[in-house]
Every structure is written in C-alpha cells, then in structure tokens.
Short mmCIF file of C-alpha atoms in Angstrom, two decimals:
data_model
loop_
_atom_site.label_atom_id
_atom_site.label_comp_id
_atom_site.label_asym_id
_atom_site.label_seq_id
_atom_site.Cartn_x
_atom_site.Cartn_y
_atom_site.Cartn_z
CA MET E 5 -0.31 0.03 0.05
CA ASN E 6 1.23 3.69 -0.98
CA LYS E 7 2.60 5.03 2.24
CA SER E 8 0.11 8.67 1.33
CA GLU E 9 -2.81 6.56 2.33
CA ILE E 10 -2.90 5.86 5.69
CA THR E 11 -4.52 8.25 7.13
CA GLN E 12 -1.59 8.27 10.26
CA ILE E 13 -2.61 9.88 14.06
CA GLY E 14 -0.56 11.51 16.83
CA PHE E 15 -0.65 11.35 20.43
CA LEU E 16 0.82 14.08 21.78
CA ILE E 17 1.00 12.68 25.81
CA SER E 18 1.71 14.93 28.85
CA PRO E 19 2.21 13.66 32.93
CA GLY E 20 -1.87 12.68 34.16
CA PHE E 21 -3.37 12.11 31.14
CA PRO E 22 -6.63 10.37 30.69
CA MET E 23 -5.35 6.09 29.62
CA ALA E 24 -9.02 5.70 28.44
CA CYS E 25 -9.51 8.52 25.91
CA LEU E 26 -5.84 6.91 24.27
CA THR E 27 -6.85 3.62 24.22
CA SER E 28 -11.00 4.49 22.72
CA MET E 29 -9.30 6.27 19.44
CA ILE E 30 -7.03 3.91 18.59
CA GLU E 31 -8.53 0.15 19.76
CA PRO E 32 -10.98 0.97 16.17
CA LEU E 33 -8.42 1.97 15.02
CA ARG E 34 -6.43 -1.27 14.97
CA VAL E 35 -9.70 -2.77 14.49
CA ALA E 36 -10.69 -1.79 11.51
CA ASN E 37 -7.62 -2.63 10.37
CA GLU E 38 -7.91 -6.15 10.89
CA ILE E 39 -11.78 -5.84 9.17
CA ALA E 40 -9.51 -3.84 5.94
CA GLY E 41 -6.93 -6.42 5.89
CA LYS E 42 -5.02 -3.79 5.23
CA ASP E 43 -3.50 -0.27 7.44
CA MET E 44 -5.04 2.34 6.76
CA PHE E 45 -4.75 3.24 10.33
CA GLY E 46 -1.15 4.67 11.94
CA TRP E 47 -0.83 5.86 15.55
CA GLN E 48 1.90 6.82 17.20
CA LEU E 49 2.67 8.00 21.12
CA LEU E 50 5.18 11.51 21.03
CA CYS E 51 5.77 13.33 23.92
CA GLU E 52 8.07 16.47 24.66
CA ASP E 53 11.64 15.25 25.20
CA GLY E 54 11.01 10.68 24.76
CA ALA E 55 10.87 9.87 28.32
CA LYS E 56 8.26 7.95 29.67
CA VAL E 57 4.85 9.22 30.51
CA VAL E 58 2.60 8.28 32.72
CA SER E 59 -1.33 7.73 32.38
CA SER E 60 -4.28 9.51 35.45
CA ALA E 61 -3.73 4.76 36.34
CA GLY E 62 -0.21 5.52 36.97
CA VAL E 63 0.50 2.81 33.83
CA GLY E 64 3.41 4.57 31.95
CA PHE E 65 3.81 4.91 28.16
CA GLU E 66 7.23 4.60 26.36
CA PRO E 67 6.66 7.29 23.63
CA ASP E 68 7.46 6.61 19.74
CA ALA E 69 9.15 9.58 19.23
CA THR E 70 9.84 13.21 21.05
CA LEU E 71 7.27 16.10 18.93
CA SER E 72 10.40 18.84 17.62
CA GLU E 73 11.58 14.96 15.49
CA GLN E 74 10.50 15.02 12.11
CA LEU E 75 6.57 14.01 12.43
CA ASP E 76 4.64 12.54 9.24
CA VAL E 77 0.95 12.80 10.76
CA ASN E 78 -1.99 13.74 9.04
CA LEU E 79 -3.88 14.54 12.76
CA LEU E 80 -1.79 15.58 15.94
CA PHE E 81 -3.97 15.09 19.17
CA LEU E 82 -3.57 16.65 22.66
CA LEU E 83 -4.53 14.12 26.00
CA SER E 84 -3.08 15.92 29.37
CA SER E 85 -4.92 16.84 32.40
CA PRO E 86 -6.90 20.68 32.35
CA LEU E 87 -3.39 21.78 34.21
CA GLY E 88 -0.56 19.17 32.48
CA GLY E 89 1.84 20.97 30.99
CA PHE E 90 5.91 20.68 29.51
CA GLN E 91 8.88 21.20 30.57
CA THR E 92 9.48 24.07 27.92
CA ASP E 93 6.08 25.52 26.51
CA LYS E 94 6.07 28.26 24.02
CA ARG E 95 9.14 25.96 22.00
CA VAL E 96 5.88 22.79 21.77
CA TYR E 97 3.55 25.61 21.02
CA SER E 98 5.20 27.27 19.00
CA THR E 99 5.28 23.28 17.56
CA LEU E 100 2.11 23.06 17.33
CA ARG E 101 1.50 26.31 15.78
CA SER E 102 4.00 25.36 12.92
CA LEU E 103 2.32 21.81 12.66
CA ASP E 104 -0.93 23.99 11.67
CA ARG E 105 0.65 26.15 9.04
CA HIS E 106 1.74 22.73 7.85
CA GLY E 107 -2.15 21.43 7.20
CA VAL E 108 -1.31 19.09 10.41
CA ILE E 109 -5.32 18.83 11.49
CA LEU E 110 -4.97 19.97 15.71
CA GLY E 111 -7.34 17.79 18.36
CA ALA E 112 -7.31 17.70 22.18
CA ILE E 113 -9.19 14.24 23.61
CA SER E 114 -10.86 15.96 27.12
CA GLY E 115 -8.30 18.36 29.47
CA GLY E 116 -6.14 18.57 26.05
CA VAL E 117 -8.00 21.34 24.52
CA PHE E 118 -5.96 22.98 27.50
CA PRO E 119 -2.74 23.10 26.27
CA LEU E 120 -4.19 23.49 22.65
CA ALA E 121 -5.82 26.49 23.58
CA ARG E 122 -2.95 28.17 25.01
CA ALA E 123 -0.90 27.23 22.02
CA GLY E 124 -3.05 30.18 20.56
CA VAL E 125 -4.53 27.66 17.98
CA MET E 126 -7.95 28.01 19.17
CA ALA E 127 -9.49 31.43 18.25
CA GLY E 128 -12.27 31.23 15.62
CA HIS E 129 -12.49 27.45 16.50
CA ARG E 130 -15.56 26.12 18.42
CA CYS E 131 -14.79 23.36 20.79
CA SER E 132 -15.19 20.53 22.94
CA VAL E 133 -15.41 20.02 26.89
CA HIS E 134 -16.18 17.92 29.10
CA TRP E 135 -19.10 19.56 31.54
CA CYS E 136 -16.37 18.86 34.36
CA TYR E 137 -13.61 21.71 32.82
CA GLU E 138 -16.52 24.09 31.90
CA ALA E 139 -16.18 25.92 34.10
CA ALA E 140 -12.41 26.15 34.69
CA PHE E 141 -11.92 26.56 30.99
CA ARG E 142 -14.09 29.67 30.06
CA THR E 143 -12.40 31.77 33.44
CA GLU E 144 -8.88 30.60 31.53
CA PHE E 145 -10.41 31.39 28.28
CA PRO E 146 -13.35 33.46 28.84
CA ASN E 147 -12.86 34.69 25.10
CA LEU E 148 -13.20 31.00 23.06
CA HIS E 149 -16.11 28.75 22.35
CA ALA E 150 -16.67 26.40 24.30
CA ALA E 151 -19.94 23.87 23.77
CA ASP E 152 -20.85 20.84 25.52
CA GLU E 153 -21.30 19.08 22.18
CA VAL E 154 -19.50 15.56 22.93
CA ILE E 155 -17.70 15.79 18.97
CA ILE E 156 -16.91 19.60 17.36
CA ARG E 157 -15.41 19.04 14.74
CA ASP E 158 -14.51 23.12 13.00
CA LYS E 159 -12.41 23.04 10.33
CA ARG E 160 -8.71 21.80 10.66
CA ARG E 161 -9.47 21.46 14.75
CA TYR E 162 -11.00 18.20 16.28
CA THR E 163 -12.53 17.94 20.18
CA VAL E 164 -13.98 15.97 21.83
CA SER E 165 -15.33 15.53 25.49
CA GLY E 166 -13.77 12.52 26.73
CA ALA E 167 -12.97 8.73 26.21
CA ALA E 168 -16.56 7.46 25.08
CA ALA E 169 -16.58 10.25 22.94
CA ALA E 170 -13.16 9.93 22.14
CA PHE E 171 -14.28 6.19 20.66
CA ASP E 172 -17.03 7.80 18.85
CA LEU E 173 -15.16 9.65 16.92
CA ALA E 174 -12.66 7.31 15.88
CA LEU E 175 -15.46 5.15 13.72
CA GLN E 176 -16.61 9.17 12.13
CA LEU E 177 -12.74 8.39 10.74
CA ILE E 178 -13.26 5.27 10.19
CA GLU E 179 -16.83 5.72 8.77
CA GLU E 180 -15.06 7.82 6.07
CA LYS E 181 -12.62 6.44 5.39
CA LEU E 182 -13.59 3.13 4.93
CA GLY E 183 -17.49 3.29 5.09
CA MET E 184 -20.79 2.52 6.95
CA ASP E 185 -20.27 -1.39 7.52
CA ILE E 186 -17.22 -1.40 8.65
CA ALA E 187 -16.75 1.22 11.29
CA HIS E 188 -20.80 -0.10 12.13
CA GLU E 189 -18.55 -4.15 12.84
CA VAL E 190 -16.13 -2.16 15.03
CA ALA E 191 -18.59 -0.69 17.26
CA CYS E 192 -20.30 -4.14 16.67
CA TRP E 193 -16.45 -5.93 17.77
CA PHE E 194 -16.36 -3.66 20.62
CA GLN E 195 -20.25 -3.95 21.35
CA HIS E 196 -20.72 -0.52 21.12
CA PRO E 197 -23.58 1.91 20.03
CA MET E 198 -22.54 3.61 16.66
CA THR E 199 -21.12 7.55 16.79
CA PRO E 200 -23.76 9.86 18.22
CA HIS E 201 -25.56 12.08 15.70
CA LYS E 202 -24.33 15.13 14.45
CA GLY E 203 -24.10 18.28 17.89
CA ALA E 204 -24.65 15.27 20.74
CA ARG E 205 -24.86 16.99 24.01
CA GLN E 206 -22.95 15.76 26.92
CA ARG E 207 -24.83 13.99 29.28
CA VAL E 208 -24.91 16.24 33.16
CA PRO E 209 -25.13 14.75 36.10
CA VAL E 210 -27.46 17.12 38.55
CA GLN E 211 -29.13 15.82 41.63
CA THR E 212 -31.54 14.77 40.41
CA GLY E 213 -30.51 13.45 36.18
CA ASP E 214 -29.54 15.86 33.34
CA HIS E 215 -31.61 18.78 33.53
CA ARG E 216 -33.24 18.85 30.32
CA THR E 217 -35.57 15.88 31.95
CA LEU E 218 -36.65 17.60 33.84
CA PRO E 219 -40.22 19.19 33.81
CA ASP E 220 -40.60 21.74 31.92
CA LEU E 221 -40.43 24.66 34.57
CA VAL E 222 -37.72 23.27 36.29
CA SER E 223 -35.28 22.85 33.66
CA ARG E 224 -35.80 26.75 32.58
CA ALA E 225 -35.10 27.18 36.25
CA VAL E 226 -32.03 26.25 36.21
CA SER E 227 -30.72 27.63 32.79
CA LEU E 228 -31.61 30.15 33.59
CA PHE E 229 -29.70 29.90 37.32
CA ALA E 230 -26.64 28.09 35.38
CA ASP E 231 -26.94 32.09 33.49
CA HIS E 232 -26.48 33.55 36.33
CA ILE E 233 -23.22 31.74 38.97
CA SER E 234 -21.06 34.75 39.05
CA GLU E 235 -23.94 37.38 39.12
CA PRO E 236 -27.09 35.52 41.25
CA ILE E 237 -30.49 36.14 40.32
CA ALA E 238 -32.52 35.38 42.45
CA VAL E 239 -36.05 33.06 43.08
CA GLY E 240 -38.50 36.34 41.67
CA GLU E 241 -36.40 37.24 39.38
CA VAL E 242 -36.47 33.63 37.54
CA ALA E 243 -40.23 33.17 38.69
CA THR E 244 -40.56 37.01 36.62
CA HIS E 245 -38.84 35.77 33.70
CA LEU E 246 -40.87 32.13 33.53
CA GLY E 247 -44.45 34.02 33.96
CA VAL E 248 -45.43 32.19 37.03
CA SER E 249 -45.24 33.02 40.66
CA PRO E 250 -42.03 32.46 43.28
CA ARG E 251 -44.41 30.12 45.22
CA GLN E 252 -45.34 26.99 41.70
CA VAL E 253 -41.04 27.40 41.46
CA GLU E 254 -40.70 26.59 44.72
CA ARG E 255 -43.48 23.77 44.43
CA ALA E 256 -41.76 23.13 41.31
CA PHE E 257 -39.33 22.38 42.59
CA LYS E 258 -40.06 20.59 45.73
CA LYS E 259 -41.99 17.98 43.92
CA ALA E 260 -39.05 17.27 40.62
CA THR E 261 -35.39 17.37 42.63
CA GLY E 262 -36.53 17.65 46.76
CA GLN E 263 -34.61 20.54 47.33
CA ASN E 264 -36.28 24.61 47.48
CA PRO E 265 -34.55 26.93 44.09
CA THR E 266 -32.66 27.99 46.63
CA GLN E 267 -30.58 25.39 47.57
CA TYR E 268 -30.98 23.90 44.71
CA TYR E 269 -28.88 27.23 43.17
CA ARG E 270 -26.12 27.09 45.53
CA SER E 271 -25.46 23.17 45.27
CA MET E 272 -24.83 24.15 41.76
CA ARG E 273 -22.53 26.86 42.41
CA MET E 274 -20.91 24.48 44.32
CA LYS E 275 -19.91 22.67 41.81
CA VAL E 276 -18.10 25.34 39.57
CA ALA E 277 -16.76 26.16 42.24
CA ARG E 278 -15.35 22.31 42.86
CA GLN E 279 -14.63 22.88 39.58
CA LEU E 280 -12.52 25.80 40.19
CA VAL E 281 -10.70 24.49 42.73
CA LEU E 282 -9.78 21.63 41.41
CA HIS E 283 -8.76 22.43 37.84
CA THR E 284 -7.36 26.44 38.21
CA LYS E 285 -4.42 28.04 39.98
CA ASP E 286 -7.47 31.21 40.60
CA SER E 287 -7.19 32.51 44.70
CA ILE E 288 -9.92 31.57 46.35
CA ALA E 289 -11.51 35.12 47.18
CA ASP E 290 -11.57 35.10 42.71
CA ILE E 291 -13.55 32.19 42.74
CA ALA E 292 -15.35 33.40 45.69
CA LEU E 293 -16.53 35.71 43.49
CA GLY E 294 -16.79 33.55 39.51
CA VAL E 295 -19.87 31.55 41.68
CA GLY E 296 -20.89 34.79 43.11
CA PHE E 297 -20.12 35.81 46.39
CA ALA E 298 -18.47 38.83 47.28
CA THR E 299 -16.25 37.81 50.00
CA SER E 300 -14.18 34.03 50.82
CA THR E 301 -16.50 32.94 54.19
CA PRO E 302 -19.97 32.28 52.74
CA LEU E 303 -18.24 30.34 50.19
CA MET E 304 -16.11 28.28 52.14
CA ALA E 305 -18.83 27.47 54.78
CA HIS E 306 -21.48 26.33 51.87
CA TYR E 307 -18.19 24.66 50.99
CA LYS E 308 -18.06 22.95 53.67
CA GLU E 309 -21.21 21.80 54.05
CA ALA E 310 -22.04 20.50 50.34
CA PHE E 311 -17.87 18.25 49.94
CA GLY E 312 -17.31 17.79 53.87
CA VAL E 313 -13.74 19.67 53.21
CA THR E 314 -12.54 23.29 53.65
CA PRO E 315 -11.70 24.55 50.11
CA GLN E 316 -7.86 25.43 50.88
CA GLU E 317 -8.37 21.35 51.90
CA ASP E 318 -9.88 19.42 49.12
CA ARG E 319 -6.89 21.61 46.45
CA ALA E 320 -4.59 20.52 49.44
CA GLN E 321 -5.42 16.47 49.18
CA ILE E 322 -6.03 16.80 45.03
CA ASN E 323 -2.06 18.21 44.74
CA ALA E 324 -0.42 16.03 46.96
CA PHE E 325 -2.64 13.07 45.00
CA ARG E 326 -0.79 14.94 41.18
CA VAL E 327 2.41 14.60 43.20
CA GLN E 328 2.34 11.42 44.69
CA GLY E 329 0.53 9.42 41.63
CA ASN E 330 0.82 12.54 38.79
CA ALA E 331 -2.80 12.41 37.72
CA PRO E 332 -5.41 14.99 37.72
CA LEU E 333 -8.98 14.21 40.10
CA PRO E 334 -11.10 13.51 37.99
CA SER E 335 -9.51 12.57 34.84
CA VAL E 336 -12.36 11.79 32.08
#
C-alpha cells in the first residue's frame, strides 16, 4: 500500500493524561485495520522529551518519538490534564502552530483542549469541553467558544469531551475512510453504540439527572440559574422571567428534586466552585467572586457543607495526589 493512503495520527501525551481516552481511540482504529485486511490507520505516541509518560491510572507509556522530531502525521491529538503543561511550553506551542501552518489537523481529547488553547490555535474555532472542566476553561479562556457537544469538528480542529467521545470520533474517521459497514462492524466488535448524531450533547450529572429531563418549568429555571453563576439571580426574578409565581417555582422544585430552588441553585454554584478549586490555580477569593460571593467567607462555609472540606483542604488533597500519583482527578 502507498504510505500516503494511510491516515497517520499522532497522540501528544503529557503526565497525568487520561489513559482511557488514548485507548478508546486507538483500539477501534486497530480493529478497522484488521477488518479491512490492511493498514488504513497508523498511530504513534509523542511526548516532549522522549521520557516515559505516566497516565492518570499510573500506567507508564513509552513514546515513539518526541514532538520536535520529524513527523509524518495527518492529525495530532493532545491528551493532558487541565493543569498539565510542558517543560518548555513556548517551544511546544510554537511546534503546534508550525504543524498547523503545514496542514496538520490539530485536536484534543478531554483535558487536552487546555494546552491546545494555550498554544493559541483555537481562536475562531468552537471546541468541545467536558462538563467537569467547563468552569475552569471559561475562566481561563473567556474569549473562546466552548460548547457541550461531545464531538466538535470545526474546520481543522477536532475536539472531543471524553473517552466514549474519542471512540465515537474514531468511528467517524473509520466511516469516512472505509465506509459505514466497517464502522458498524467495529462498533459491534466492542458492543459500542454507533456514533451519535451530529451535535449530540454531553450527559451532565445534576442532583436528579440531566436537567433536560426535568419538568419544563424546573428545567427552564435551572437554565437561568446556570446563566447567572457569577451574578446570582433571585428566585423571584426567575419566576417573573418564566411568567409564574415564586410559589409555583418552589412547588415545582420540591416535587421534582426534593429541594427548594435556593438549595438547588447553591448546589450548582458549589459544583462550579469545586471545578475551579480542582482545575485552576485561581485564588479562593477570585473563585468566590466567580460563583457570586463578595467574599470568601460564605463560599468556605457552603463549600464545607457541600463537600465536607474547605476549598483549601480540597485543593491540598488533590495536589498531594497529583504529586504522589502524577494524576488529575477526576480524569475523563
């Protein structure tokens, strides 16, 4: 086979990267090659300096090459934790921009979207950001268009929100190169559902499941709450906006969630606060402002009530784990 017929994919891995995201993309490509009876996809693991890279699961991977070595890839995906970086960020980011100029499709899986954005190659592109990293991403990159779709292929940028989404993207690549029949056979091989329709959105855990499955009144109220995390909105204002009475909102929340709307709203804000505590280096004071508190005192009280620890204790615990196990939590 002519080497140019093979789609070559590079995976740039950095310490603490989510291992499942890597294997979820490579395995369907491997099986597609087996079914096709020839190598239609190739892949290589890349890193910054050639040293073994330890994943979030504590499993080490020996790279095939360094990023600075001569590459022959059509697509390059970054896999990283949100706070993951490189020893020489400027050099890596410069290499990524050079690859972009030479026509390589750049992408990211899960937390890899953070270093991809830091490289300065995402301006003007939509990107998929996993729900547990959304608050951290929007804080660091307020001018980028983050979306909750599981897969976004925007021109020459491919971003996906987690391991299952990486598998789905692999199925899309297989279907485009080898046809629907082989893509379907690969999905069946792993007992994986066929790739979701274009624009499929992430499933997001809230107190009672995805808020899109809640009663219409509650769901619309939750959407308003989500739009007012840093500048809280009163329940009375929500009721006015929805054209109902505050009492109706109270009853609807109690019936659907077992909580009153104020409790539910505060829980939403605490979840955003925890994302910022775990996945950014922002000060606790700045995080308090980001979730609608004038000072850190009420944040710390509500945070401890929600999670059993203060923000400082939570961050210290996760940082200790990262140092000892070289892994981010949660890793998706």
